[in-house]
Amino acid sequence: MALLEIKGLKAYYGQIEALHGFDLSLEEGEITAVLGANGAGKTTTLRAICGMVKSAGSITVEGENVVGMSTEAIVAKHKIAHVPEGCGTFVRVSQEENLRLGAVTRRYREIEKDYERVYHYFPRLKERRNQQAGTLSGGEQQMLAVGRALMLRPKIMLLDEPSFGLAPIITEELFRILGQINRDEGVSMLVVEQNANLALAISKNAYLLETGNVAMTGPADQIMDDEQVRKSYLGY
Amino acid sequence: MDLFIEQTVSGLATGAIYACLALAVVMIYQAIDHFNFAQGEMAMFSTYIAWYLMDDAGLGLPFWVAFVVCIVISFIGGAAIERIVFAPISDAPVLSHIIVFIALFSMFNSLAGFLFDFTPKNFETPFGHTPFIEGVISSHRVGMIAVTLVMLGMIYAFFRFTPIGLAMRAAAAAPESARLVGVRVGFMLALGWGLAASVGAVAGMLIAPITFLTPDMMLGTLLYGFAGAVVGGLTSPLGAVIGGFMVGILENWMGTFVVGSQLKLTVALVLIIVVLLVKPAGLLGRVVVKRV
Amino acid sequence: MASTQTSGTVPAFLNQNPKDRIFVLGVPLPLLERVGLYALLAAVVVLPMVYDGYDIYEFGKILMYMLAVLGLNLLTGFNGQFSLGHSAFFAVGAYSTAIMMEQLGMPYWTTIIPAAIVCFVAGFLFGLPALRLDGLFLALATFALAIATPQLLKYDGIAHLTGGVQGIVLDTPYPPVWVDSIVQSITGEELSVDRWKYMFTAFVAVIMFAGAWNLVHSRTGRALIAIRDNPLSAKTMGINTSIFKSAAFGVSAMYTGVAGSLFAIMDEYLAPESFTFAEAIKFLVGGVVGGIASLFGAIFGGWFVLEIPNFADLVATSLENYINNPQGLTGLIYGLFLIFTVYVMPMGAAGLAQILVHRISTKR
C-alpha cells in the first residue's frame, strides 16, 4: 500500500466540479511530480489532500481515509506539510517565529534542535532569523516555507509550484535541496510544477493532469521522453 | 505652568481609562484582525453583570469575587459570540463582519437599557475615592493604572512568549496558512474573543466607578480607546497603553488650552484620521512588527 | 485578512447574462423593471389622494429614509466604500437647510439645492483622506465621525447658528398659494400641510431617485462598479480612481444630506440628538436589509427602518405582561434583523428578488 493513495478523487468549488475522479499514489520515500497546464487541477489536488476543498472519493494516508477530516487534524495526525503557492508566509512575525509556527502541533521542548536542521539546509535563513518575515525576498520566503514545512518533521511534503516567481539559479538550488531533503530525511514529496524539466529531474514518477483528469502517468524518465509531453510541456 | 502640570497629570489619570480600553482593542485586533465596534458595548454589558453580582438587589457578592466571576462570564460570553455568530460567516466579506459588529453594538446597548434601565448607577471601587495626591489623582485612578499595567504585562507576555499567543496571531493574520501548519483556527478565534471580552470587562469595571454605569457610558470612551490604539500602533499592546495615556493628556491639553471641553470627541476623531493617514503603523506598530 | 471587496456576495449568475436576454414569464427583464418603476411612481402619486394626516406623513418619512439609505447604497453597494458615519452628512443637510431658513430667511424649498451642494462638498472633502484608508480603517474613521457629530453640533462656538443643545424650531412649510388653489379647484378641499409636505418630499425623492438610476446605468456608474470590483484593474483601464471615489463619497453624502434637509422641513424641528450613531445604524440597517447594491432595495430599506419601532411595539404588546419598556427592544430587533440578513440573504431583499427572478426566468 502506498503512503498516499487517491482513488476517484472529485473536488468542488461551489457547484463547479474541478476534479473529475482520478487516481494517484505516492510511495513512501519517493518524489512524484504533478504536471499540467493552468487550470488542470494541480493545486486543487494538493488542497484536497489537506482537506481545504470539498471533495469526494477517497484519499488514504497511512491506511486512513482523510476525506472530510479538518485540515488541522490531517496536518497534525499524518504529518503532511503543505507548502502553498506564494509561500503562505506569516508576514507580520519574525522569520524564526515562522519556523516555530511550522512546529505548532508538536511539543514545545522537542523542536529546539530542529531550527539547526533547517539552517543546515538553508544557511541563508540563519543570518535573518530575527528579521520580519514579510521583508524577506521571494527566494528567501520560499526557503522559509520549505523550512517551515520541515519543522513539522513531515512524512509527506506537498509543494505547490516552488519555482513560482524565482530566478532560475535560485530555483535550481531549491530543487537540489529538495532532492537532498528527500534523500536525507526520507520525506515523500508530491511536487506540483510548471517547470516540468526540473520537477521530472528529481522525481521518480509523474502524473500529467488535464482539465481535472489524469492524462498520463508513469516513471518520470519515460514521461520526459514522451514526444507529446515534450512538445506540450517541456518546450523542445 | 502649574496649570499645565496639573492638566498633564490629570490627563494621565484619564488616560488610564483609554489605555485600558485601547489594550482591549489591540487584543481583539491581534486575535481576529478586526476592530470590534461592539467592544465598548460588550464591556459595558460585562460591567452590568458585575454590578448585578455585587448589588444588594442582585447577588451581593464582594468586589473581588464579582470581579473574577465577571471575567469568567465575559470570557465564556465572548467565545460563545465568536462560535455562534461569527464562525458561520468566517468566509463572508468585510462588510458582513462590520454589519454584525454593528448589530451586536445595537443589541447590547438596547438590552442593557432594557434589563437594567437607563438611570446611572454607582459602581463600587476597591481602591476608594480618597485622593492619592491631593487635588491631582485619586486612589482609584492609581489602582486603575496599576491594574492596566499588570494587564499589559500579561498580554505582552502571552503574545510574545507563549506558543498559543503566536498561534493566535498567525490565525488572525493568515488563517489559511495557519490551518496548513495545523493551527486550530476556529479555536484560536474563540479564545481571542474570550480574552478580548475579559480585558474589556476589566476595563469596564475600572471605568464605571468614574463615569457611573449607564448603557451609553462606553460610546465616547471607546472612541478614545480606538484613538489610543491607533496612535500607539494596532499591533502593539505596549503602544496601545502609551497611546491611551497620550490621548488622555492630549485631550486635557486641547480641552484646556485650545478648543475647550466641548470638542473633545472631535479631537479624537481628528487624531484617528490624521494618524491613520500620516503614520498608519502608529508609534510602536512598526518596531514591534519587526521584533515580536 | 478577509477580502475587502463587497462584491463577494453577489451571486455569480447575476453577472453572467446581459439583462436584456433574461425573460421572466416571457417578459424581458428590463421591461419588467421599467414597469415596476412606473408602478411605484404611480403609487407615490396616488398616495396623497387617499391618505392624510399622520399616515401620509409616514409615507413621506419612508421616502426621506429611502434617500438617506440610497446615499449609503451608492457608496457601499456601488463603490465598495464603507461608512458608519452617514448620520454626519444627514446632519449637515438638515442643519444647512435650517440655518438657511433661520439665518438667511430663505424659503424652505430654495434650501434643498444649496444644501445638496454643501453636502456634496463635505462628502467630497471627507472622501479625500478616505481614499487612503481601506475597508476596515474607513469604517473606523467614519465610526469616529458619527460619534463626534452630536457633540460638534452642540459646540458653543457655533451655537448661534445651530441653536446648541436646544436645536432649531423651523417655520411650517405651508403649500404655495397656486398649488393650494389648483388642488381646491379639483377637490374642493384645502390642501393640508401634511399632504403638501409629502408632495414636496416625493417630488424631491423622485427626481433624486431618477438621478441615481441614471447614474448607475451610465459610464460613470460602470466606472464606480469597476472600482468596487477590482480597484487595481480599474486604475489600469484608465479610470481615475481617486476622483471617482471621492466623487462617489460626495454624491453619497449629497443624497443622505438632502434626506436630512427633508427631515428638517418635515419635522419643523431639529436637535443634535437626532444625529447620533443610532441614526447611522438606521441607514446601515436600511441599506443592508433592502439590498446594499440595489436602488429598489433602498425603497424597501426606507420602509423597513420606519416600521421597525412599530414592530417592536407589536412584539411588546403581544408579551404585554412581561415587557414594560417595548421601545427599549428596538435596538435588539435591529441587531437580530441585521444578523439574520447577513446569514440568510446577504444581498438583502433585493438580492432575494433577483434570485427569485432567476429561478422563474428563461434565457434566450
mmCIF file of N, CA and C in Angstrom, chain C residues 9-82:
data_model
loop_
_atom_site.group_PDB
_atom_site.id
_atom_site.type_symbol
_atom_site.label_atom_id
_atom_site.label_comp_id
_atom_site.label_asym_id
_atom_site.label_seq_id
_atom_site.Cartn_x
_atom_site.Cartn_y
_atom_site.Cartn_z
ATOM 1 N N THR C 9 -20.478 38.867 -2.302
ATOM 2 C CA THR C 9 -21.775 38.282 -2.006
ATOM 3 C C THR C 9 -22.697 38.254 -3.221
ATOM 4 N N VAL C 10 -22.268 38.847 -4.320
ATOM 5 C CA VAL C 10 -23.132 38.844 -5.497
ATOM 6 C C VAL C 10 -23.105 37.457 -6.122
ATOM 7 N N PRO C 11 -24.270 36.813 -6.238
ATOM 8 C CA PRO C 11 -24.271 35.503 -6.881
ATOM 9 C C PRO C 11 -23.741 35.624 -8.298
ATOM 10 N N ALA C 12 -22.883 34.676 -8.676
ATOM 11 C CA ALA C 12 -22.164 34.799 -9.943
ATOM 12 C C ALA C 12 -23.106 34.881 -11.139
ATOM 13 N N PHE C 13 -24.233 34.143 -11.061
ATOM 14 C CA PHE C 13 -25.074 34.088 -12.257
ATOM 15 C C PHE C 13 -25.660 35.447 -12.628
ATOM 16 N N LEU C 14 -25.729 36.335 -11.635
ATOM 17 C CA LEU C 14 -26.323 37.630 -11.932
ATOM 18 C C LEU C 14 -25.472 38.420 -12.910
ATOM 19 N N ASN C 15 -24.192 38.065 -12.966
ATOM 20 C CA ASN C 15 -23.324 38.812 -13.870
ATOM 21 C C ASN C 15 -23.096 38.084 -15.186
ATOM 22 N N GLN C 16 -23.659 36.888 -15.277
ATOM 23 C CA GLN C 16 -23.312 36.089 -16.448
ATOM 24 C C GLN C 16 -24.078 36.485 -17.706
ATOM 25 N N ASN C 17 -25.309 36.909 -17.536
ATOM 26 C CA ASN C 17 -26.113 37.214 -18.705
ATOM 27 C C ASN C 17 -26.477 38.685 -18.754
ATOM 28 N N PRO C 18 -26.338 39.276 -19.930
ATOM 29 C CA PRO C 18 -26.829 40.636 -20.059
ATOM 30 C C PRO C 18 -28.326 40.639 -19.740
ATOM 31 N N LYS C 19 -28.756 41.675 -19.035
ATOM 32 C CA LYS C 19 -30.134 41.689 -18.555
ATOM 33 C C LYS C 19 -31.162 41.551 -19.678
ATOM 34 N N ASP C 20 -30.868 42.154 -20.855
ATOM 35 C CA ASP C 20 -31.901 42.163 -21.896
ATOM 36 C C ASP C 20 -32.099 40.791 -22.524
ATOM 37 N N ARG C 21 -31.313 39.815 -22.095
ATOM 38 C CA ARG C 21 -31.534 38.479 -22.627
ATOM 39 C C ARG C 21 -32.211 37.563 -21.603
ATOM 40 N N ILE C 22 -32.596 38.151 -20.463
ATOM 41 C CA ILE C 22 -33.306 37.364 -19.463
ATOM 42 C C ILE C 22 -34.794 37.669 -19.578
ATOM 43 N N PHE C 23 -35.595 36.605 -19.562
ATOM 44 C CA PHE C 23 -37.041 36.780 -19.691
ATOM 45 C C PHE C 23 -37.735 36.181 -18.488
ATOM 46 N N VAL C 24 -38.622 36.951 -17.895
ATOM 47 C CA VAL C 24 -39.408 36.454 -16.785
ATOM 48 C C VAL C 24 -40.839 36.250 -17.275
ATOM 49 N N LEU C 25 -41.290 34.988 -17.282
ATOM 50 C CA LEU C 25 -42.629 34.672 -17.787
ATOM 51 C C LEU C 25 -42.843 35.306 -19.160
ATOM 52 N N GLY C 26 -41.813 35.273 -19.976
ATOM 53 C CA GLY C 26 -41.925 35.788 -21.328
ATOM 54 C C GLY C 26 -41.701 37.280 -21.476
ATOM 55 N N VAL C 27 -41.557 37.964 -20.332
ATOM 56 C CA VAL C 27 -41.349 39.414 -20.403
ATOM 57 C C VAL C 27 -39.867 39.693 -20.202
ATOM 58 N N PRO C 28 -39.251 40.514 -21.064
ATOM 59 C CA PRO C 28 -37.843 40.839 -20.855
ATOM 60 C C PRO C 28 -37.645 41.564 -19.523
ATOM 61 N N LEU C 29 -36.543 41.251 -18.847
ATOM 62 C CA LEU C 29 -36.307 41.794 -17.513
ATOM 63 C C LEU C 29 -36.258 43.329 -17.459
ATOM 64 N N PRO C 30 -35.555 43.987 -18.411
ATOM 65 C CA PRO C 30 -35.525 45.455 -18.336
ATOM 66 C C PRO C 30 -36.925 46.061 -18.411
ATOM 67 N N LEU C 31 -37.773 45.460 -19.240
ATOM 68 C CA LEU C 31 -39.141 45.956 -19.363
ATOM 69 C C LEU C 31 -39.867 45.803 -18.030
ATOM 70 N N LEU C 32 -39.668 44.647 -17.419
ATOM 71 C CA LEU C 32 -40.301 44.362 -16.128
ATOM 72 C C LEU C 32 -39.866 45.392 -15.087
ATOM 73 N N GLU C 33 -38.562 45.682 -15.076
ATOM 74 C CA GLU C 33 -38.043 46.669 -14.126
ATOM 75 C C GLU C 33 -38.689 48.024 -14.364
ATOM 76 N N ARG C 34 -38.797 48.367 -15.651
ATOM 77 C CA ARG C 34 -39.366 49.655 -16.007
ATOM 78 C C ARG C 34 -40.827 49.737 -15.544
ATOM 79 N N VAL C 35 -41.559 48.634 -15.800
ATOM 80 C CA VAL C 35 -42.959 48.598 -15.373
ATOM 81 C C VAL C 35 -43.050 48.759 -13.865
ATOM 82 N N GLY C 36 -42.173 48.053 -13.160
ATOM 83 C CA GLY C 36 -42.148 48.150 -11.704
ATOM 84 C C GLY C 36 -41.916 49.577 -11.258
ATOM 85 N N LEU C 37 -40.970 50.221 -11.940
ATOM 86 C CA LEU C 37 -40.620 51.599 -11.614
ATOM 87 C C LEU C 37 -41.821 52.531 -11.786
ATOM 88 N N TYR C 38 -42.526 52.361 -12.927
ATOM 89 C CA TYR C 38 -43.678 53.227 -13.177
ATOM 90 C C TYR C 38 -44.809 52.930 -12.204
ATOM 91 N N ALA C 39 -44.956 51.651 -11.834
ATOM 92 C CA ALA C 39 -45.985 51.303 -10.860
ATOM 93 C C ALA C 39 -45.709 51.990 -9.527
ATOM 94 N N LEU C 40 -44.443 51.983 -9.138
ATOM 95 C CA LEU C 40 -44.065 52.649 -7.887
ATOM 96 C C LEU C 40 -44.346 54.141 -7.974
ATOM 97 N N LEU C 41 -43.975 54.713 -9.132
ATOM 98 C CA LEU C 41 -44.194 56.140 -9.334
ATOM 99 C C LEU C 41 -45.680 56.471 -9.215
ATOM 100 N N ALA C 42 -46.505 55.608 -9.844
ATOM 101 C CA ALA C 42 -47.946 55.818 -9.778
ATOM 102 C C ALA C 42 -48.419 55.772 -8.326
ATOM 103 N N ALA C 43 -47.888 54.816 -7.574
ATOM 104 C CA ALA C 43 -48.276 54.692 -6.167
ATOM 105 C C ALA C 43 -47.914 55.952 -5.405
ATOM 106 N N VAL C 44 -46.694 56.480 -5.682
ATOM 107 C CA VAL C 44 -46.255 57.703 -4.990
ATOM 108 C C VAL C 44 -47.212 58.858 -5.280
ATOM 109 N N VAL C 45 -47.722 58.908 -6.531
ATOM 110 C CA VAL C 45 -48.627 59.986 -6.907
ATOM 111 C C VAL C 45 -50.010 59.797 -6.268
ATOM 112 N N VAL C 46 -50.468 58.562 -6.231
ATOM 113 C CA VAL C 46 -51.833 58.299 -5.757
ATOM 114 C C VAL C 46 -51.956 58.446 -4.234
ATOM 115 N N LEU C 47 -50.887 58.084 -3.518
ATOM 116 C CA LEU C 47 -50.963 58.040 -2.052
ATOM 117 C C LEU C 47 -51.596 59.269 -1.392
ATOM 118 N N PRO C 48 -51.153 60.505 -1.749
ATOM 119 C CA PRO C 48 -51.722 61.667 -1.048
ATOM 120 C C PRO C 48 -53.203 61.870 -1.350
ATOM 121 N N MET C 49 -53.699 61.247 -2.422
ATOM 122 C CA MET C 49 -55.130 61.386 -2.706
ATOM 123 C C MET C 49 -55.929 60.518 -1.739
ATOM 124 N N VAL C 50 -55.300 59.459 -1.263
ATOM 125 C CA VAL C 50 -56.007 58.522 -0.398
ATOM 126 C C VAL C 50 -55.793 58.857 1.079
ATOM 127 N N TYR C 51 -54.554 59.153 1.417
ATOM 128 C CA TYR C 51 -54.226 59.318 2.833
ATOM 129 C C TYR C 51 -54.042 60.783 3.213
ATOM 130 N N ASP C 52 -54.154 61.022 4.504
ATOM 131 C CA ASP C 52 -53.916 62.358 5.039
ATOM 132 C C ASP C 52 -53.371 62.207 6.453
ATOM 133 N N GLY C 53 -53.003 63.339 7.052
ATOM 134 C CA GLY C 53 -52.597 63.320 8.460
ATOM 135 C C GLY C 53 -51.341 62.505 8.682
ATOM 136 N N TYR C 54 -51.356 61.737 9.776
ATOM 137 C CA TYR C 54 -50.159 61.029 10.183
ATOM 138 C C TYR C 54 -49.744 59.966 9.171
ATOM 139 N N ASP C 55 -50.747 59.352 8.508
ATOM 140 C CA ASP C 55 -50.426 58.310 7.530
ATOM 141 C C ASP C 55 -49.550 58.850 6.409
ATOM 142 N N ILE C 56 -49.964 59.976 5.869
ATOM 143 C CA ILE C 56 -49.222 60.495 4.720
ATOM 144 C C ILE C 56 -47.863 61.039 5.171
ATOM 145 N N TYR C 57 -47.822 61.532 6.415
ATOM 146 C CA TYR C 57 -46.551 61.970 6.995
ATOM 147 C C TYR C 57 -45.575 60.798 7.038
ATOM 148 N N GLU C 58 -46.098 59.642 7.437
ATOM 149 C CA GLU C 58 -45.253 58.438 7.499
ATOM 150 C C GLU C 58 -44.747 58.034 6.118
ATOM 151 N N PHE C 59 -45.610 58.119 5.113
ATOM 152 C CA PHE C 59 -45.152 57.796 3.756
ATOM 153 C C PHE C 59 -44.040 58.751 3.322
ATOM 154 N N GLY C 60 -44.179 60.011 3.705
ATOM 155 C CA GLY C 60 -43.120 60.972 3.406
ATOM 156 C C GLY C 60 -41.821 60.577 4.072
ATOM 157 N N LYS C 61 -41.961 60.134 5.315
ATOM 158 C CA LYS C 61 -40.778 59.688 6.060
ATOM 159 C C LYS C 61 -40.098 58.516 5.358
ATOM 160 N N ILE C 62 -40.903 57.611 4.819
ATOM 161 C CA ILE C 62 -40.326 56.469 4.102
ATOM 162 C C ILE C 62 -39.479 56.963 2.939
ATOM 163 N N LEU C 63 -40.026 57.918 2.177
ATOM 164 C CA LEU C 63 -39.279 58.442 1.031
ATOM 165 C C LEU C 63 -38.011 59.154 1.491
ATOM 166 N N MET C 64 -38.126 59.854 2.608
ATOM 167 C CA MET C 64 -36.963 60.551 3.158
ATOM 168 C C MET C 64 -35.880 59.550 3.529
ATOM 169 N N TYR C 65 -36.263 58.498 4.258
ATOM 170 C CA TYR C 65 -35.279 57.481 4.637
ATOM 171 C C TYR C 65 -34.739 56.761 3.411
ATOM 172 N N MET C 66 -35.615 56.592 2.404
ATOM 173 C CA MET C 66 -35.149 55.952 1.184
ATOM 174 C C MET C 66 -33.962 56.721 0.597
ATOM 175 N N LEU C 67 -34.082 58.052 0.571
ATOM 176 C CA LEU C 67 -32.991 58.868 0.035
ATOM 177 C C LEU C 67 -31.727 58.699 0.864
ATOM 178 N N ALA C 68 -31.897 58.693 2.181
ATOM 179 C CA ALA C 68 -30.735 58.556 3.058
ATOM 180 C C ALA C 68 -30.042 57.218 2.815
ATOM 181 N N VAL C 69 -30.857 56.168 2.736
ATOM 182 C CA VAL C 69 -30.317 54.831 2.502
ATOM 183 C C VAL C 69 -29.685 54.748 1.119
ATOM 184 N N LEU C 70 -30.330 55.402 0.160
ATOM 185 C CA LEU C 70 -29.817 55.421 -1.204
ATOM 186 C C LEU C 70 -28.390 55.971 -1.232
ATOM 187 N N GLY C 71 -28.168 57.015 -0.436
ATOM 188 C CA GLY C 71 -26.827 57.582 -0.361
ATOM 189 C C GLY C 71 -25.805 56.533 0.047
ATOM 190 N N LEU C 72 -26.168 55.772 1.070
ATOM 191 C CA LEU C 72 -25.259 54.738 1.559
ATOM 192 C C LEU C 72 -25.087 53.630 0.520
ATOM 193 N N ASN C 73 -26.190 53.282 -0.161
ATOM 194 C CA ASN C 73 -26.118 52.231 -1.188
ATOM 195 C C ASN C 73 -25.185 52.633 -2.318
ATOM 196 N N LEU C 74 -25.263 53.889 -2.729
ATOM 197 C CA LEU C 74 -24.401 54.335 -3.823
ATOM 198 C C LEU C 74 -22.942 54.190 -3.414
ATOM 199 N N LEU C 75 -22.656 54.502 -2.163
ATOM 200 C CA LEU C 75 -21.276 54.468 -1.691
ATOM 201 C C LEU C 75 -20.798 53.039 -1.474
ATOM 202 N N THR C 76 -21.559 52.302 -0.694
ATOM 203 C CA THR C 76 -21.109 50.974 -0.286
ATOM 204 C C THR C 76 -21.423 49.930 -1.349
ATOM 205 N N GLY C 77 -22.647 49.946 -1.822
ATOM 206 C CA GLY C 77 -23.077 48.913 -2.757
ATOM 207 C C GLY C 77 -22.457 49.071 -4.132
ATOM 208 N N PHE C 78 -22.343 50.298 -4.583
ATOM 209 C CA PHE C 78 -21.870 50.501 -5.956
ATOM 210 C C PHE C 78 -20.406 50.888 -6.036
ATOM 211 N N ASN C 79 -19.861 51.405 -4.935
ATOM 212 C CA ASN C 79 -18.464 51.807 -4.999
ATOM 213 C C ASN C 79 -17.571 51.073 -3.994
ATOM 214 N N GLY C 80 -18.174 50.265 -3.124
ATOM 215 C CA GLY C 80 -17.374 49.434 -2.228
ATOM 216 C C GLY C 80 -16.684 50.146 -1.081
ATOM 217 N N GLN C 81 -17.097 51.373 -0.767
ATOM 218 C CA GLN C 81 -16.534 52.054 0.407
ATOM 219 C C GLN C 81 -17.541 51.960 1.559
ATOM 220 N N PHE C 82 -17.005 51.832 2.780
ATOM 221 C CA PHE C 82 -17.903 51.714 3.926
ATOM 222 C C PHE C 82 -18.120 53.056 4.577
#
